Amino acid sequence: MAFFRTLIHLSSSIRSSPSPKPRIQFPPSSLFTFSTTTTTTKTLPQDPPIHPSPFPGLEPTKKGEKPRIVVLGSGWAGCRLMKGIDTEIYDVVCVSPRNHMVFTPLLASTCVGTLEFRSVAEPIARIQPAISRSPGSYFFLARCGSIDPDNHLVHCETVTDGGDSNIVEPWKFNVAYDKLIIASGAEATTFGIRGVKEHAIFLREVAHAQEIRRKLLLNLMLSDLPGISEEEKCRLLHCVVIGGGPTGVEFSGELSDFIIKDVQQRYSHVKDYIHVTLIEANEILSSFDVRLRQYATNQLIKSGVRLVRGVVKDVEPEKIILNDGTEVPYGLLVWSTGVGPSSFINSLEIPKSPGGRIGVDEWLRVPSIQDVFSIGDCCGFLESTGKPTLPALAQVAERQGKYLVGLLNRIGKAGGGHSNCTREVELGDPFVYRHMGSMASVGSYKALVDLRQNKESKGLSLAGFASWFIWRSAYLTRVVSWRNRFYVAINWATTFVFGRDTSRI
């Protein structure tokens, strides 16, 4: 009994102890409505607002509190920075429309069932545990609409997917920052071609891969039904890929493997109708060595991929039209022609680098705004630096995130973490990028490995099965968590033994 009396006493003490006051201002009460049957109401006095803003949000940090780093985006650059930031120095707030990082080099494998979707998605809370544990660190499922550099604020709007089942409508809120990192990435380039956004599927997010998989399996099953004409069957089973870069080539290789090893066994009635066409305006894999490009071309043709050189002029619901007038019917259209600045980046009234990206200096700072940095596909060096704009690659974004996290940790240790306190801090060496090489899979257990620094320099280049083994080993070690490494290895082994799953879920 003495034990139970002690337990009751401790429970009462815990309930009576004061809890820390949260620094989040909640959404306006107009967002929520409650019904009542009473006819009289009593108005309670309200506290004055913390800052003169019509929207709720995180208030500025106070003296004695840890400075706050706000990261816009959850891609390679932003996640590499959040992973290494010293949370003993900073609070971390991530604002992104997705709560995970996508391991993009393996995304094409999920479209045909070689890998499961969760194997390439890394939750933000696993990358930076402080976001779910520290009282001053948060993840906000939202998009940034604008930046107020004078007041060190970012204006955001919640992401609710816009479905009919939403409990509340999206609302706006503000987040005050001491250091702002813009790592919001880029958008797929359509070159203003009509119909691309309406009818093509991009391959940049897990949702895109899921859509491709559902569309591909739906077309396979529809083409096997009675009443389908020969012409319609050929159209449904024609998969067209636009863009001969690494993503387009790897997806074409994965798709050809799926057709050869799975479709021909499980869809024998339509196996002779399904085929893949890769359309590219110039050479495929233009950044690779000439010998490797030729090897990739031969391997794709051998796997049944039809290569067409041309420029898309128009995209219609069931066919694309090339600039020479050729009409290409399709059942699945995947668009992979590179990336460009997003509408958010275009809306920012700050100096831009060539190509329309955010202009940064040698230390990845936005020179025209205090305490703002930019990394990843959304930024590029200003012309005044004399440095070329870096390619939109995962290794560039990761290297920039690694550099900037070291810079910010040094700034924080030197006492410059709070807003407007960086001018007196020594920044150290500027950022220098060294290319580590390129890799691409072309299907049939074949891949390319090009370890040259650039097109003009000499270096090791390999092709074939050995390159495929290097490709898989390298990407397996680059997967962020051991949990997902285990998932990827198990998925590869399961696919090798049992084949790909063709369930349309």
XYZ file of C-alpha atoms in Angstrom, residues 113-402:
290
model
C 8.021 -2.915 -58.796
C 11.755 -3.569 -58.487
C 11.672 -1.561 -55.246
C 8.842 -0.624 -52.921
C 7.987 3.066 -52.653
C 8.866 3.348 -48.962
C 12.371 2.071 -49.694
C 13.233 5.383 -51.380
C 11.422 7.695 -48.933
C 13.315 8.864 -45.831
C 11.156 10.588 -43.153
C 12.434 13.986 -42.021
C 12.123 12.989 -38.352
C 14.579 10.141 -38.979
C 17.047 12.446 -40.722
C 16.931 15.039 -37.900
C 15.395 13.562 -34.695
C 15.376 16.984 -32.991
C 12.391 17.949 -35.165
C 10.217 15.465 -33.265
C 11.974 15.710 -29.867
C 13.227 19.234 -29.262
C 10.598 21.723 -27.986
C 11.898 24.473 -30.292
C 12.231 22.436 -33.518
C 9.350 21.666 -35.857
C 8.320 20.294 -39.230
C 5.525 22.200 -40.994
C 3.684 20.596 -43.915
C 3.375 23.792 -45.937
C 4.661 25.831 -48.848
C 6.489 29.117 -48.584
C 4.736 31.839 -50.553
C 6.998 34.822 -49.916
C 9.856 36.112 -47.781
C 10.009 39.291 -45.686
C 13.771 39.858 -45.235
C 13.332 43.145 -43.370
C 11.417 41.447 -40.542
C 13.121 38.040 -40.909
C 9.822 36.284 -41.685
C 8.683 33.658 -44.171
C 5.005 33.587 -45.162
C 3.661 30.058 -45.577
C 0.434 28.261 -46.411
C -0.508 24.802 -45.192
C -0.734 21.849 -47.590
C -3.913 19.786 -47.256
C -3.956 18.061 -50.689
C -7.190 19.838 -51.634
C -9.481 16.831 -51.223
C -13.151 16.912 -50.294
C -12.383 15.099 -47.049
C -10.351 17.980 -45.611
C -11.387 18.937 -42.093
C -10.241 22.524 -42.502
C -9.294 24.756 -45.376
C -5.620 25.706 -45.834
C -4.523 28.723 -43.826
C -1.532 31.030 -43.815
C 1.040 31.480 -41.082
C 4.413 33.128 -40.480
C 7.704 31.749 -39.241
C 10.408 34.055 -37.889
C 13.984 33.035 -38.633
C 17.502 33.891 -37.578
C 19.036 32.058 -40.534
C 17.030 31.104 -43.623
C 18.077 28.301 -45.980
C 16.251 28.234 -49.314
C 16.503 24.655 -50.609
C 13.161 24.363 -52.349
C 14.489 22.590 -55.438
C 13.355 23.036 -59.025
C 10.475 22.079 -61.297
C 10.398 19.929 -64.416
C 11.010 21.908 -67.591
C 8.236 21.779 -70.191
C 9.637 24.467 -72.577
C 6.139 25.911 -72.827
C 4.897 22.971 -74.895
C 1.119 22.754 -74.834
C -0.391 19.717 -73.135
C 2.661 18.501 -71.225
C 1.383 19.290 -67.733
C -2.068 17.916 -68.528
C -1.125 14.597 -70.154
C 2.489 13.689 -69.269
C 3.779 12.275 -65.982
C 7.002 13.624 -64.501
C 9.389 11.411 -62.541
C 10.540 13.479 -59.584
C 8.382 12.438 -56.622
C 7.104 9.196 -55.114
C 3.590 10.232 -56.162
C 4.786 10.404 -59.783
C 6.218 6.889 -59.581
C 2.968 5.620 -58.069
C 0.976 7.227 -60.882
C 3.254 5.701 -63.519
C 2.921 2.256 -61.969
C -0.890 2.445 -61.753
C -1.169 3.721 -65.328
C 1.175 1.055 -66.706
C -0.602 -1.846 -65.001
C -4.039 -0.446 -65.889
C -3.085 -0.313 -69.575
C -1.762 -3.870 -69.405
C -5.019 -5.184 -67.957
C -7.273 -3.137 -70.245
C -5.430 -4.344 -73.327
C -6.172 -7.957 -72.363
C -9.958 -7.446 -72.257
C -12.311 -8.581 -75.057
C -13.468 -5.884 -77.457
C -10.170 -3.963 -77.650
C -9.128 -3.287 -81.240
C -5.622 -4.016 -82.461
C -4.938 -0.305 -82.938
C -6.133 0.590 -79.448
C -4.164 -2.266 -77.929
C -0.969 -1.020 -79.594
C -1.637 2.498 -78.332
C -2.351 1.441 -74.743
C 0.845 -0.598 -74.579
C 3.090 2.032 -76.145
C 5.229 3.656 -73.424
C 6.911 6.886 -74.569
C 9.752 8.515 -72.630
C 10.748 12.090 -73.495
C 14.311 12.998 -72.558
C 17.537 11.031 -72.901
C 19.213 12.073 -69.668
C 20.091 9.647 -66.860
C 16.517 9.564 -65.512
C 14.951 8.862 -68.913
C 17.530 6.223 -69.807
C 17.296 4.467 -66.436
C 13.501 4.409 -66.578
C 13.610 3.018 -70.129
C 16.039 0.316 -68.982
C 13.872 -0.623 -66.000
C 10.786 -0.715 -68.206
C 12.475 -2.947 -70.780
C 13.557 -5.338 -68.002
C 9.980 -5.408 -66.713
C 8.695 -6.267 -70.186
C 11.266 -8.988 -70.869
C 11.231 -10.698 -67.473
C 7.682 -10.199 -66.192
C 5.210 -9.050 -68.838
C 6.132 -11.809 -71.290
C 5.445 -14.415 -68.596
C 2.338 -12.969 -66.941
C 0.670 -11.165 -69.858
C 1.376 -13.624 -72.651
C -1.669 -12.530 -74.679
C -0.331 -8.986 -75.138
C 3.427 -9.485 -74.804
C 4.017 -8.784 -78.498
C 2.229 -5.426 -78.385
C 4.045 -3.630 -75.553
C 7.101 -1.593 -76.459
C 9.086 1.469 -75.341
C 10.127 4.551 -77.328
C 12.727 7.018 -76.059
C 12.652 10.418 -77.773
C 15.616 12.794 -77.424
C 16.437 15.961 -79.348
C 20.203 15.312 -79.316
C 22.420 12.510 -78.013
C 21.312 10.413 -75.046
C 23.450 10.782 -71.901
C 25.240 13.781 -73.399
C 27.390 14.304 -70.278
C 28.949 10.824 -70.551
C 31.958 9.636 -72.519
C 31.333 8.977 -76.230
C 32.163 5.297 -75.863
C 29.699 4.943 -72.989
C 26.975 6.741 -74.946
C 27.396 4.298 -77.817
C 27.317 1.356 -75.425
C 24.101 2.652 -73.849
C 22.526 3.124 -77.293
C 23.369 -0.422 -78.363
C 22.188 -1.898 -75.077
C 18.836 -0.085 -75.152
C 18.201 -1.136 -78.756
C 19.114 -4.706 -77.869
C 16.586 -4.585 -75.007
C 13.819 -3.533 -77.378
C 13.802 0.229 -76.747
C 13.181 2.280 -79.880
C 15.326 5.430 -80.019
C 13.947 8.424 -81.898
C 15.671 11.751 -82.413
C 13.172 14.583 -82.482
C 11.611 17.563 -80.735
C 8.116 17.442 -79.299
C 5.871 20.160 -80.711
C 2.530 19.337 -79.102
C 1.077 16.831 -76.618
C -2.475 15.587 -77.002
C -4.421 13.145 -74.771
C -3.507 10.053 -76.822
C -0.642 11.144 -79.073
C 2.326 13.497 -79.315
C 3.285 15.486 -82.396
C 6.950 16.011 -83.290
C 8.337 19.065 -85.044
C 8.521 17.180 -88.365
C 4.801 16.360 -88.182
C 5.210 12.759 -87.030
C 2.407 11.576 -84.754
C 3.305 9.138 -81.992
C 0.366 7.503 -80.162
C 0.964 6.531 -76.547
C -0.697 4.913 -73.566
C 1.882 6.118 -71.035
C 3.915 9.320 -71.438
C 6.811 10.048 -69.073
C 8.462 13.484 -69.311
C 12.103 13.797 -68.215
C 13.772 16.743 -69.961
C 15.560 18.443 -67.076
C 14.567 21.046 -64.514
C 14.218 24.812 -64.211
C 13.334 27.462 -61.610
C 10.032 27.007 -59.794
C 7.282 29.627 -59.692
C 8.281 30.432 -56.093
C 11.884 31.146 -57.125
C 10.687 33.267 -60.052
C 8.517 35.327 -57.689
C 11.443 36.347 -55.459
C 12.690 39.838 -56.265
C 16.371 39.122 -55.729
C 19.358 38.904 -58.107
C 19.354 35.708 -60.152
C 22.101 33.613 -61.663
C 22.154 32.678 -65.374
C 19.165 30.445 -65.962
C 16.923 32.174 -63.423
C 18.110 30.480 -60.233
C 18.728 32.326 -56.960
C 22.083 34.082 -57.203
C 24.588 33.159 -54.472
C 28.187 34.099 -53.728
C 31.144 31.796 -53.019
C 29.825 31.038 -49.495
C 26.313 30.178 -50.781
C 24.882 33.392 -49.318
C 22.261 35.508 -51.038
C 24.331 38.734 -51.039
C 21.414 41.125 -51.256
C 19.685 39.737 -48.127
C 21.134 39.382 -44.639
C 21.075 35.885 -43.037
C 19.727 34.111 -46.131
C 21.499 31.212 -47.870
C 20.490 29.020 -50.796
C 21.554 25.503 -51.777
C 20.511 22.811 -54.231
C 18.812 23.019 -57.619
C 17.194 26.383 -56.836
C 20.489 28.325 -56.705
C 23.457 29.172 -58.888
C 26.546 31.338 -58.682
C 26.169 34.989 -59.616
C 28.036 36.116 -62.724
C 30.183 38.394 -60.557
C 31.761 35.327 -58.908
C 33.157 34.102 -62.219
C 31.971 30.561 -61.475
C 29.729 28.510 -63.781
C 26.256 27.401 -62.750
C 26.501 23.873 -61.370
C 24.349 21.071 -62.823
C 21.141 20.051 -61.071
C 22.543 16.834 -59.606
C 21.987 15.105 -56.283
C 25.711 15.096 -55.521
C 25.923 18.868 -56.058
C 23.020 19.474 -53.662
C 24.426 17.073 -51.076
C 27.886 18.644 -51.258
C 26.420 22.134 -50.834
C 24.389 21.002 -47.823
C 27.479 19.448 -46.246
